[in-house]
XYZ file of C-alpha atoms in Angstrom:
671
model
C 33.652 -4.800 -36.558
C 33.483 -7.393 -33.803
C 36.410 -8.002 -31.530
C 38.297 -11.236 -30.988
C 36.403 -13.974 -29.134
C 35.856 -13.072 -25.497
C 37.551 -15.394 -23.024
C 36.114 -14.519 -19.632
C 38.840 -13.778 -17.067
C 36.648 -14.999 -14.215
C 35.061 -18.310 -15.214
C 32.038 -19.415 -13.229
C 32.807 -22.312 -10.852
C 30.334 -25.181 -10.722
C 30.260 -25.950 -6.956
C 29.239 -23.462 -4.280
C 31.515 -25.075 -1.689
C 32.939 -28.432 -0.603
C 29.694 -29.509 1.058
C 27.713 -29.105 -2.152
C 30.448 -30.921 -4.077
C 30.095 -33.779 -1.606
C 26.367 -34.001 -2.244
C 26.997 -34.186 -5.981
C 29.555 -36.962 -5.475
C 27.099 -38.796 -3.228
C 24.643 -38.895 -6.106
C 27.275 -40.485 -8.332
C 28.042 -43.054 -5.620
C 24.479 -43.873 -4.598
C 24.870 -47.479 -5.765
C 26.871 -47.990 -2.550
C 24.038 -46.762 -0.311
C 23.087 -49.369 2.286
C 26.201 -51.501 1.748
C 27.418 -52.383 5.275
C 30.980 -52.926 4.027
C 31.434 -49.348 2.780
C 33.702 -46.904 4.612
C 34.430 -43.329 3.510
C 37.819 -41.710 4.136
C 38.341 -38.006 3.528
C 41.843 -36.764 2.840
C 42.597 -34.144 5.444
C 41.900 -31.376 5.484
C 40.041 -30.253 2.381
C 38.590 -33.649 1.569
C 36.844 -34.125 4.914
C 33.834 -31.785 4.326
C 33.316 -33.438 0.933
C 33.635 -36.916 2.451
C 31.197 -36.148 5.275
C 28.415 -35.406 2.773
C 29.207 -38.617 0.888
C 29.237 -40.713 4.064
C 26.012 -39.147 5.339
C 24.193 -39.830 2.067
C 25.454 -43.413 1.921
C 24.878 -43.983 5.656
C 28.496 -45.127 5.920
C 31.130 -44.581 8.631
C 33.541 -41.697 8.119
C 37.206 -41.379 8.962
C 40.081 -39.286 7.721
C 43.333 -40.175 6.073
C 46.142 -37.734 6.658
C 48.394 -37.397 3.636
C 51.115 -34.783 3.458
C 52.328 -33.328 0.198
C 56.123 -33.235 -0.145
C 56.773 -29.793 -1.570
C 59.834 -28.323 -3.222
C 61.903 -26.115 -0.844
C 60.761 -22.531 -1.330
C 57.681 -23.636 -3.309
C 55.716 -26.060 -1.103
C 52.709 -26.187 -3.480
C 54.879 -27.815 -6.152
C 54.869 -31.471 -5.151
C 57.705 -33.941 -5.556
C 55.566 -36.621 -3.904
C 53.403 -37.368 -0.886
C 53.574 -39.137 2.476
C 50.818 -41.202 4.113
C 50.477 -42.993 7.445
C 52.671 -45.996 8.163
C 55.593 -44.377 6.370
C 54.047 -44.840 2.901
C 55.759 -42.456 0.501
C 55.236 -41.771 -3.190
C 57.916 -39.819 -5.077
C 58.008 -38.291 -8.552
C 61.520 -39.164 -9.656
C 61.319 -37.037 -12.796
C 60.518 -33.915 -10.783
C 63.212 -34.675 -8.232
C 65.811 -35.035 -10.975
C 64.524 -31.942 -12.741
C 64.795 -29.892 -9.532
C 68.226 -31.434 -8.825
C 67.251 -32.368 -5.290
C 69.626 -34.578 -3.348
C 68.561 -37.671 -1.420
C 69.255 -35.832 1.841
C 67.019 -32.939 0.803
C 64.188 -35.344 0.041
C 64.670 -37.119 3.404
C 64.642 -33.762 5.198
C 61.365 -32.755 3.534
C 59.850 -36.131 4.389
C 60.929 -35.928 8.068
C 59.340 -32.486 8.430
C 56.079 -33.619 6.882
C 56.061 -36.855 8.898
C 56.080 -34.866 12.133
C 53.150 -32.780 10.918
C 51.324 -35.939 9.793
C 51.638 -37.492 13.250
C 50.456 -34.251 14.890
C 47.369 -34.047 12.703
C 46.412 -37.695 13.162
C 46.514 -37.256 16.931
C 44.624 -33.957 16.790
C 41.838 -35.180 14.518
C 41.051 -38.557 16.066
C 41.430 -37.694 19.738
C 42.856 -41.104 20.573
C 40.421 -43.093 18.387
C 42.088 -45.777 16.253
C 41.749 -45.519 12.476
C 39.021 -47.525 10.774
C 39.934 -51.094 9.919
C 39.691 -51.268 6.123
C 40.339 -54.988 5.718
C 37.642 -56.581 3.569
C 35.763 -53.307 3.108
C 34.924 -51.099 0.162
C 36.894 -47.945 0.886
C 35.839 -44.709 -0.811
C 38.713 -42.219 -0.763
C 37.477 -38.639 -1.131
C 39.336 -35.384 -1.687
C 38.174 -31.928 -2.762
C 39.995 -32.342 -6.069
C 43.131 -33.629 -7.730
C 45.806 -31.890 -9.735
C 48.829 -34.170 -10.149
C 47.238 -36.706 -7.800
C 50.390 -37.140 -5.694
C 48.512 -37.125 -2.379
C 45.879 -39.556 -3.637
C 48.522 -41.924 -5.014
C 50.033 -42.088 -1.537
C 46.580 -42.591 -0.017
C 45.793 -45.464 -2.380
C 49.135 -47.078 -1.555
C 48.514 -46.755 2.182
C 44.955 -48.123 2.017
C 45.995 -50.935 -0.288
C 48.302 -52.220 2.436
C 45.237 -52.701 4.664
C 43.788 -55.318 2.268
C 40.419 -53.712 1.429
C 37.871 -55.482 -0.791
C 37.629 -52.512 -3.175
C 39.195 -49.067 -3.455
C 37.094 -46.261 -4.909
C 38.476 -42.759 -5.493
C 35.932 -39.926 -5.745
C 36.674 -36.234 -6.345
C 34.626 -33.229 -7.525
C 37.224 -32.007 -10.040
C 40.390 -33.307 -11.678
C 42.172 -33.225 -15.050
C 41.010 -35.933 -17.436
C 44.543 -37.362 -17.631
C 44.678 -37.814 -13.846
C 41.251 -39.460 -13.794
C 42.318 -41.889 -16.508
C 45.496 -42.708 -14.593
C 43.531 -43.618 -11.480
C 41.007 -45.649 -13.477
C 43.808 -48.107 -14.213
C 44.922 -48.136 -10.568
C 41.758 -48.522 -8.465
C 38.498 -50.467 -8.718
C 36.388 -47.389 -9.489
C 37.268 -43.785 -10.241
C 34.592 -41.086 -9.951
C 35.496 -37.642 -11.305
C 32.418 -35.412 -11.121
C 33.949 -32.812 -13.455
C 37.043 -32.711 -15.640
C 37.680 -29.044 -16.526
C 39.868 -28.469 -19.576
C 42.317 -26.865 -19.318
C 42.667 -27.690 -15.640
C 44.173 -24.713 -13.832
C 43.625 -25.407 -10.137
C 41.253 -27.315 -7.858
C 39.963 -24.084 -6.331
C 38.701 -22.826 -9.715
C 35.805 -25.290 -9.480
C 34.469 -23.720 -6.252
C 32.818 -20.418 -5.395
C 33.984 -20.823 -1.808
C 37.308 -22.596 -1.409
C 38.259 -21.273 2.009
C 40.862 -23.295 3.862
C 39.492 -25.989 6.168
C 40.718 -25.684 9.743
C 41.771 -28.401 12.183
C 38.748 -27.559 14.346
C 36.398 -28.082 11.388
C 37.934 -31.482 10.682
C 37.553 -32.537 14.326
C 33.947 -31.370 14.412
C 33.013 -33.237 11.247
C 34.685 -36.457 12.376
C 32.823 -36.225 15.672
C 29.448 -35.756 13.922
C 27.769 -39.068 13.216
C 26.981 -39.700 9.562
C 24.565 -42.490 10.507
C 22.307 -40.006 12.284
C 22.470 -37.256 9.669
C 19.022 -35.772 9.099
C 17.220 -36.959 6.022
C 15.609 -34.284 3.887
C 11.977 -33.940 4.915
C 10.893 -33.024 1.402
C 11.113 -35.321 -1.573
C 12.702 -33.432 -4.510
C 10.769 -35.510 -7.019
C 7.474 -34.721 -5.293
C 8.362 -31.027 -5.130
C 9.076 -30.949 -8.858
C 5.887 -32.863 -9.530
C 3.908 -30.152 -7.731
C 5.273 -27.318 -9.887
C 5.314 -29.251 -13.169
C 3.031 -27.827 -15.851
C 1.674 -30.489 -18.143
C 2.792 -29.862 -21.708
C 1.311 -32.465 -24.065
C 3.814 -33.270 -26.833
C 6.108 -30.672 -25.267
C 3.796 -27.700 -25.844
C 2.714 -25.780 -22.705
C -0.769 -24.226 -22.447
C -1.188 -20.887 -24.181
C -1.833 -18.948 -20.959
C 1.458 -20.278 -19.561
C 3.350 -19.243 -22.676
C 1.673 -15.827 -22.573
C 2.857 -15.200 -19.024
C 6.295 -16.692 -19.647
C 7.100 -14.800 -22.845
C 5.566 -11.459 -21.872
C 7.270 -8.645 -23.770
C 10.471 -10.568 -24.499
C 12.019 -9.786 -27.878
C 14.103 -12.947 -28.099
C 12.868 -16.453 -27.296
C 15.623 -19.055 -27.554
C 14.304 -22.619 -27.891
C 16.777 -25.462 -27.601
C 17.081 -29.202 -28.043
C 19.243 -31.753 -26.250
C 19.889 -33.593 -29.525
C 20.039 -32.690 -33.199
C 17.893 -35.692 -34.087
C 14.779 -35.874 -31.876
C 11.341 -35.625 -33.489
C 9.511 -34.310 -30.421
C 11.992 -31.471 -29.804
C 11.642 -30.186 -33.354
C 7.853 -30.581 -33.385
C 7.304 -28.839 -30.038
C 9.674 -26.042 -31.016
C 7.814 -25.541 -34.274
C 4.432 -25.503 -32.498
C 5.607 -22.929 -29.937
C 7.088 -20.834 -32.748
C 3.814 -20.862 -34.702
C 2.057 -19.518 -31.604
C 4.730 -16.838 -31.115
C 4.326 -15.699 -34.722
C 0.524 -15.678 -34.737
C -0.190 -14.444 -31.202
C 2.883 -12.451 -30.135
C 3.938 -10.825 -33.394
C 7.310 -12.523 -33.842
C 8.590 -11.968 -37.360
C 11.760 -14.037 -37.634
C 13.137 -17.506 -36.948
C 16.935 -17.519 -36.579
C 18.324 -21.052 -36.730
C 21.638 -22.770 -36.087
C 22.093 -22.939 -39.850
C 24.267 -21.276 -42.469
C 23.158 -17.886 -43.777
C 23.020 -18.700 -47.544
C 21.093 -21.956 -47.030
C 18.593 -20.264 -44.730
C 18.321 -17.306 -47.121
C 17.011 -19.631 -49.814
C 14.314 -20.792 -47.383
C 13.586 -17.171 -46.459
C 13.075 -16.302 -50.109
C 10.577 -19.154 -50.429
C 8.524 -18.331 -47.342
C 8.273 -14.709 -48.528
C 7.043 -15.776 -51.953
C 10.297 -14.804 -53.683
C 12.967 -16.817 -55.446
C 12.427 -19.731 -57.811
C 11.582 -22.613 -55.455
C 8.031 -23.875 -55.824
C 7.924 -26.074 -52.714
C 9.301 -26.242 -49.197
C 11.225 -29.417 -50.063
C 12.934 -27.625 -52.917
C 13.764 -24.605 -50.729
C 15.411 -26.904 -48.193
C 17.576 -28.551 -50.832
C 20.618 -26.383 -50.038
C 20.919 -28.243 -46.729
C 22.485 -31.206 -48.507
C 25.780 -31.721 -46.688
C 26.454 -33.525 -43.425
C 24.433 -33.374 -41.214
C 21.635 -32.540 -43.628
C 18.928 -34.098 -41.451
C 19.270 -31.175 -39.031
C 17.166 -29.057 -41.375
C 16.067 -31.366 -44.196
C 13.566 -33.309 -42.136
C 9.816 -33.745 -42.093
C 9.182 -31.381 -39.165
C 11.081 -28.444 -40.669
C 9.462 -29.164 -44.057
C 6.001 -28.932 -42.447
C 6.927 -25.727 -40.610
C 8.341 -24.056 -43.731
C 5.221 -25.043 -45.654
C 3.068 -23.488 -42.928
C 5.197 -20.336 -42.820
C 4.720 -19.814 -46.560
C 0.929 -20.085 -46.180
C 0.989 -17.767 -43.160
C 2.945 -15.148 -45.077
C 0.600 -15.429 -48.063
C -2.326 -14.640 -45.758
C -0.395 -11.798 -44.105
C 0.407 -10.283 -47.489
C -3.257 -10.294 -48.468
C -4.201 -8.722 -45.137
C -1.399 -6.155 -45.215
C 0.316 -7.700 -42.183
C 3.978 -8.302 -41.339
C 5.731 -11.273 -42.931
C 7.882 -13.697 -40.948
C 11.330 -14.698 -42.213
C 13.783 -17.559 -41.757
C 17.477 -16.795 -41.184
C 20.740 -18.607 -40.462
C 23.133 -17.762 -37.640
C 26.064 -20.102 -38.323
C 29.373 -19.543 -40.128
C 30.353 -22.678 -42.059
C 29.411 -21.274 -45.486
C 32.692 -19.491 -46.241
C 32.914 -20.212 -49.984
C 29.176 -20.048 -50.615
C 29.034 -16.692 -48.836
C 31.900 -15.412 -51.017
C 29.879 -16.302 -54.125
C 26.852 -14.503 -52.745
C 28.865 -11.317 -52.094
C 30.298 -11.337 -55.627
C 26.923 -12.119 -57.228
C 25.314 -9.181 -55.420
C 28.102 -6.757 -56.365
C 27.950 -7.814 -60.014
C 24.395 -6.442 -60.139
C 25.092 -3.121 -58.396
C 28.782 -2.317 -58.893
C 30.866 -4.403 -61.350
C 34.108 -2.694 -60.289
C 33.443 -3.579 -56.651
C 32.653 -7.136 -57.735
C 36.053 -7.387 -59.420
C 37.783 -6.122 -56.267
C 35.914 -8.711 -54.219
C 36.839 -11.449 -56.714
C 40.545 -10.537 -56.412
C 40.407 -10.485 -52.620
C 38.589 -13.792 -52.298
C 40.930 -15.453 -54.817
C 43.265 -15.790 -51.846
C 41.245 -18.930 -51.002
C 41.584 -20.485 -54.464
C 44.318 -22.889 -53.346
C 41.793 -24.827 -51.208
C 38.703 -26.621 -52.423
C 35.340 -25.006 -51.871
C 34.284 -27.427 -49.170
C 37.543 -27.660 -47.263
C 37.828 -24.760 -44.864
C 39.748 -27.020 -42.491
C 42.638 -27.349 -44.944
C 42.843 -23.573 -45.266
C 42.709 -23.162 -41.489
C 45.452 -25.725 -40.900
C 47.771 -24.125 -43.449
C 47.147 -20.587 -42.180
C 47.446 -21.543 -38.521
C 50.766 -23.344 -38.914
C 52.430 -21.159 -41.517
C 52.046 -23.671 -44.341
C 50.005 -21.242 -46.375
C 49.024 -17.604 -46.690
C 46.468 -16.122 -44.294
C 43.550 -14.411 -46.013
C 42.557 -12.421 -42.940
C 43.468 -9.024 -44.427
C 41.519 -9.750 -47.617
C 38.258 -10.728 -45.918
C 38.428 -7.775 -43.530
C 39.171 -5.421 -46.425
C 36.187 -6.678 -48.369
C 33.913 -6.262 -45.361
C 35.085 -2.681 -44.832
C 34.556 -1.944 -48.535
C 31.000 -3.257 -48.420
C 30.216 -1.221 -45.302
C 31.567 1.986 -46.850
C 29.520 1.595 -50.031
C 26.286 0.783 -48.196
C 24.444 4.014 -49.012
C 25.395 3.919 -52.705
C 24.417 0.276 -53.148
C 21.131 0.562 -51.287
C 20.139 3.381 -53.642
C 20.690 1.031 -56.557
C 19.017 -2.049 -55.051
C 16.770 -2.728 -52.105
C 18.112 -2.836 -48.561
C 17.284 -6.531 -48.193
C 19.762 -7.481 -50.906
C 22.519 -5.345 -49.419
C 21.845 -6.690 -45.929
C 22.105 -10.237 -47.276
C 25.438 -9.425 -48.942
C 26.725 -7.756 -45.798
C 25.864 -10.751 -43.611
C 27.597 -13.025 -46.111
C 30.707 -10.825 -45.959
C 30.622 -11.012 -42.179
C 30.263 -14.778 -42.405
C 33.358 -15.017 -44.614
C 35.297 -12.842 -42.196
C 34.283 -14.844 -39.119
C 34.568 -18.230 -40.847
C 38.142 -17.437 -41.870
C 38.975 -16.632 -38.240
C 37.112 -19.737 -37.056
C 39.004 -22.116 -39.317
C 42.326 -20.652 -38.180
C 41.248 -20.917 -34.528
C 40.081 -24.516 -35.030
C 43.700 -25.670 -34.821
C 44.357 -23.749 -31.628
C 42.530 -24.327 -28.363
C 38.970 -25.665 -28.582
C 37.492 -22.802 -26.559
C 38.610 -20.072 -28.968
C 36.903 -21.678 -31.961
C 33.734 -22.418 -29.979
C 33.576 -18.838 -28.705
C 34.168 -17.408 -32.174
C 31.236 -19.393 -33.479
C 28.809 -18.422 -30.702
C 29.879 -14.787 -30.821
C 29.240 -14.828 -34.574
C 25.742 -16.185 -33.925
C 25.080 -13.526 -31.271
C 26.362 -10.739 -33.533
C 24.267 -12.013 -36.437
C 21.204 -12.101 -34.203
C 21.797 -8.508 -33.112
C 22.346 -7.374 -36.700
C 19.136 -9.124 -37.758
C 17.203 -7.473 -34.917
C 18.504 -4.059 -35.931
C 17.625 -4.722 -39.569
C 14.069 -5.797 -38.739
C 13.506 -2.983 -36.257
C 10.398 -0.892 -36.886
C 9.698 2.501 -35.266
C 6.362 1.273 -33.949
C 7.310 -2.319 -33.120
C 10.665 -3.734 -32.018
C 11.888 -6.842 -33.793
C 10.899 -10.093 -32.085
C 12.909 -13.193 -33.016
C 12.723 -16.912 -32.189
C 16.065 -18.731 -32.064
C 16.393 -22.445 -32.836
C 19.652 -24.054 -31.687
C 21.060 -26.831 -29.530
C 20.834 -26.516 -25.739
C 24.622 -26.143 -25.706
C 24.213 -22.860 -27.570
C 21.001 -21.387 -26.166
C 21.748 -22.353 -22.554
C 23.856 -20.053 -20.383
C 27.412 -21.460 -20.362
C 28.109 -19.757 -17.032
C 25.924 -22.402 -15.372
C 28.051 -25.308 -16.635
C 31.463 -26.756 -15.929
C 32.577 -25.577 -19.403
C 32.709 -22.032 -18.051
C 35.775 -23.055 -16.047
C 37.845 -23.036 -19.244
C 36.366 -19.762 -20.513
C 33.699 -21.153 -22.821
C 30.718 -18.902 -23.479
C 27.464 -19.440 -25.358
C 24.902 -17.689 -27.517
C 22.370 -17.797 -24.678
C 24.835 -16.225 -22.270
C 25.649 -13.429 -24.721
C 21.971 -12.700 -25.399
C 21.323 -12.526 -21.649
C 24.288 -10.198 -21.149
C 23.302 -7.924 -24.017
C 19.517 -7.904 -23.606
C 18.887 -8.846 -19.956
C 15.114 -9.161 -19.375
C 14.262 -9.011 -23.074
C 15.056 -12.696 -23.648
C 13.704 -16.092 -22.553
C 15.427 -19.447 -22.951
C 13.761 -22.868 -23.063
C 15.814 -26.062 -22.801
C 14.516 -29.486 -23.816
C 15.458 -32.761 -22.099
C 14.566 -36.429 -22.506
C 15.193 -39.608 -20.564
C 15.229 -42.323 -23.228
C 13.972 -43.309 -26.656
C 15.553 -43.154 -30.110
C 17.510 -40.518 -32.006
C 18.791 -39.793 -35.508
C 22.560 -39.440 -35.295
C 25.779 -40.621 -36.905
C 28.498 -42.791 -35.402
C 31.318 -40.744 -36.929
C 31.946 -37.517 -38.814
C 30.488 -37.628 -42.304
C 28.797 -40.926 -41.461
C 25.279 -41.836 -42.548
C 22.282 -40.956 -40.414
C 21.352 -43.860 -38.165
C 18.267 -44.692 -36.127
C 19.850 -45.185 -32.686
C 18.431 -46.119 -29.278
C 19.010 -43.524 -26.535
C 20.070 -45.070 -23.263
C 18.127 -44.444 -20.088
C 19.467 -41.317 -18.394
C 22.315 -41.787 -15.931
C 21.830 -41.854 -12.143
C 22.093 -38.403 -10.530
C 21.425 -36.675 -13.847
C 18.826 -33.963 -14.296
C 17.107 -36.206 -16.821
C 16.740 -39.005 -14.261
C 15.292 -36.578 -11.712
C 12.745 -35.322 -14.248
C 11.977 -38.883 -15.366
C 11.214 -39.879 -11.774
C 8.271 -37.471 -11.687
C 6.406 -39.995 -13.818
C 4.920 -37.232 -15.999
C 5.319 -37.989 -19.721
C 5.725 -34.389 -20.887
C 5.872 -31.229 -18.782
C 7.357 -27.778 -18.306
C 9.056 -26.327 -15.233
C 9.544 -22.583 -15.075
C 12.904 -21.845 -13.489
C 12.379 -18.093 -13.753
C 9.979 -18.219 -10.800
C 11.454 -18.548 -7.278
C 10.534 -21.445 -5.037
C 11.857 -24.447 -3.149
C 11.262 -26.752 -6.090
C 13.290 -24.546 -8.401
C 16.038 -24.383 -5.773
C 16.551 -28.103 -6.379
C 17.506 -27.297 -9.962
C 20.053 -24.696 -8.829
C 22.259 -27.555 -7.553
C 24.711 -29.065 -10.042
C 23.637 -32.233 -11.815
C 24.664 -34.093 -14.922
C 22.945 -32.999 -18.138
C 23.026 -34.911 -21.426
C 23.867 -33.381 -24.804
C 23.677 -35.372 -28.035
C 24.895 -33.599 -31.153
C 25.028 -35.091 -34.631
C 27.155 -37.940 -33.274
C 25.978 -40.295 -30.538
C 28.323 -42.786 -28.865
C 26.393 -44.727 -26.200
C 29.468 -46.775 -25.269
C 31.258 -43.662 -23.969
C 28.135 -41.747 -22.996
C 29.263 -40.443 -19.587
C 32.404 -38.811 -20.979
C 31.101 -38.004 -24.462
C 27.635 -36.650 -23.762
C 27.285 -35.550 -20.120
C 28.491 -32.464 -18.272
C 27.600 -30.765 -14.998
C 25.088 -27.961 -15.047
C 22.741 -25.899 -12.893
C 19.515 -26.173 -14.873
C 17.750 -23.311 -13.082
C 20.633 -20.946 -13.886
C 21.057 -22.244 -17.423
C 17.485 -21.879 -18.720
C 14.386 -19.839 -17.877
C 12.254 -22.928 -18.421
C 12.735 -26.636 -19.049
C 10.467 -28.851 -21.113
C 10.977 -32.544 -20.425
C 9.615 -35.160 -22.821
C 10.400 -38.472 -21.195
C 10.268 -40.870 -24.148
C 11.286 -39.461 -27.524
C 11.699 -40.753 -31.059
C 14.167 -40.300 -33.895
C 13.792 -37.385 -36.293
C 12.687 -38.396 -39.808
C 15.023 -37.103 -42.570
C 13.403 -36.095 -45.837
C 15.506 -38.745 -47.555
C 15.819 -41.536 -44.966
C 18.203 -44.364 -45.670
C 20.487 -42.473 -48.033
C 24.105 -41.530 -47.387
C 24.578 -37.819 -46.986
C 27.207 -35.919 -48.946
C 30.630 -36.083 -47.297
C 32.537 -33.450 -49.266
C 32.027 -30.578 -46.823
C 32.912 -29.481 -43.348
C 30.287 -30.854 -40.945
C 27.822 -28.151 -39.994
C 28.663 -28.613 -36.333
C 32.370 -29.489 -36.709
C 34.331 -29.966 -34.488
C 31.980 -30.201 -31.475
C 28.893 -31.798 -32.981
C 26.648 -29.234 -31.273
């Protein structure tokens, strides 16, 4: 049995330190570079190292703004407000009333902090007057925001100086705080918005306190004369780029890259891009023919993929690849019922026919996902009816617990079970799984091991799907982690099943970048989110390779809403400071960069940048918040294949409306 979803106690921060966070912010603010009216103010003390990097990149003057938090007596980190220069004070009346603080207590706190504010201003500037902000674009920088009390006071103080524009820029803040400032200032730049937001320091590897001496030194160091990097990152990447026509690297490169790896995880940055699917299929054909891989494990449901597996092995009743793919009929069916997968499945059938004649190993097609709860129940019962009618009746009674919800509505069951509006079927699905495990030897004697393995994986799917649907109405991370842990466990079970004494199982995985990439290299790790790629790396270390795909612009097949029809949508040009923009700037149409090899060029990709992810839904109007997140590409993947201009995936039935009576295959994340 697998345990509950693992929530890592020590999430991986995204920024090494404040200086690196400043360089990331500078990339998001580069449209201000060269503007003579720009001035950068760092909130002392923690915001000054961040602000120095921003000012240096923009070639703008730097100053500091001293803002003092007004803390509750006995708990100074709990703010009731903040105080800025010129006597500007911002108070949270609700907190003051809740803490039952008197007006005299508040005045006493403010007087104490005012004295410290005056001391720090004198210490930091050494007699220099503050920058005149009148008529200027002022960029206010801090190392992060929680409640935003200090920044509210800073905005109030700067606003009194009549600037032309006020911009607030921080490496990390809660989404609610960012939205609040968006309505208050001319531009709000939040590099990351961890959810849940626990503390500013959680976004940094090194969050050591900044000293007064460090602030003085930074303010005394000219940002106008900051050294410019001698090397051009685009040119460095261009030098190590390996041309990969149509996204397929040369065979000798693949040979060296794959080596003896048992698992090759190949991603996609959208569920609807023709070139990603075609390149992945081409690489997989080479892995099967030249490296002895015998399985493709896809981000698809087990029963649907099993029908395809039966076809490619020459079993079952389907007479064509199109017919075998027919089970993928619910939203988003184009993920697997498309022309590229149809061509690959057709090829795999022919390959296996040749292997059978030559006495070679056949290659199968398997599903890793867990949305097939009711279909998997039927498969368990159907199998038991052929080997043990009494066991089939027990399974039928256990699974009847779900009869109050429709076959395609796991969400309704999950809502009722999670909130006490209906009975939980957890005990029944676990009991059935235990029963099937215990009777394994007896059943395998009656039927072949393949049939029992299929039934067992379906029973596991029911068990994990039941837990997933209950978790769906809790925090987002728990349901995501349940799903990816199910995929990792299924992959391990498949590897064990296919293991041969003379040849270990070798499996190709097809899934979205968000699954095959290492979550520890993204901002999502801050809230405890893990991924299939991370779990495979943790469990198998050097025995796995991961390849992520990226694109800059083009078209994509995606919906505008859940259960919506497939649309042919334009993909916007990649955002400034994103990894996709950096790769686009190389000018190479299609290439691979190996991040598993050390070097200065790869070091560039160890720094955090925005990365785009398009699932089955694409919303260009909210692209920055809906489809981008911060990542360290070199830590996330072992290799990156960039195809600059891509086109929409062709569904097998283009122009039709897909069935809407089932839970979306990628609900609720779209990935």
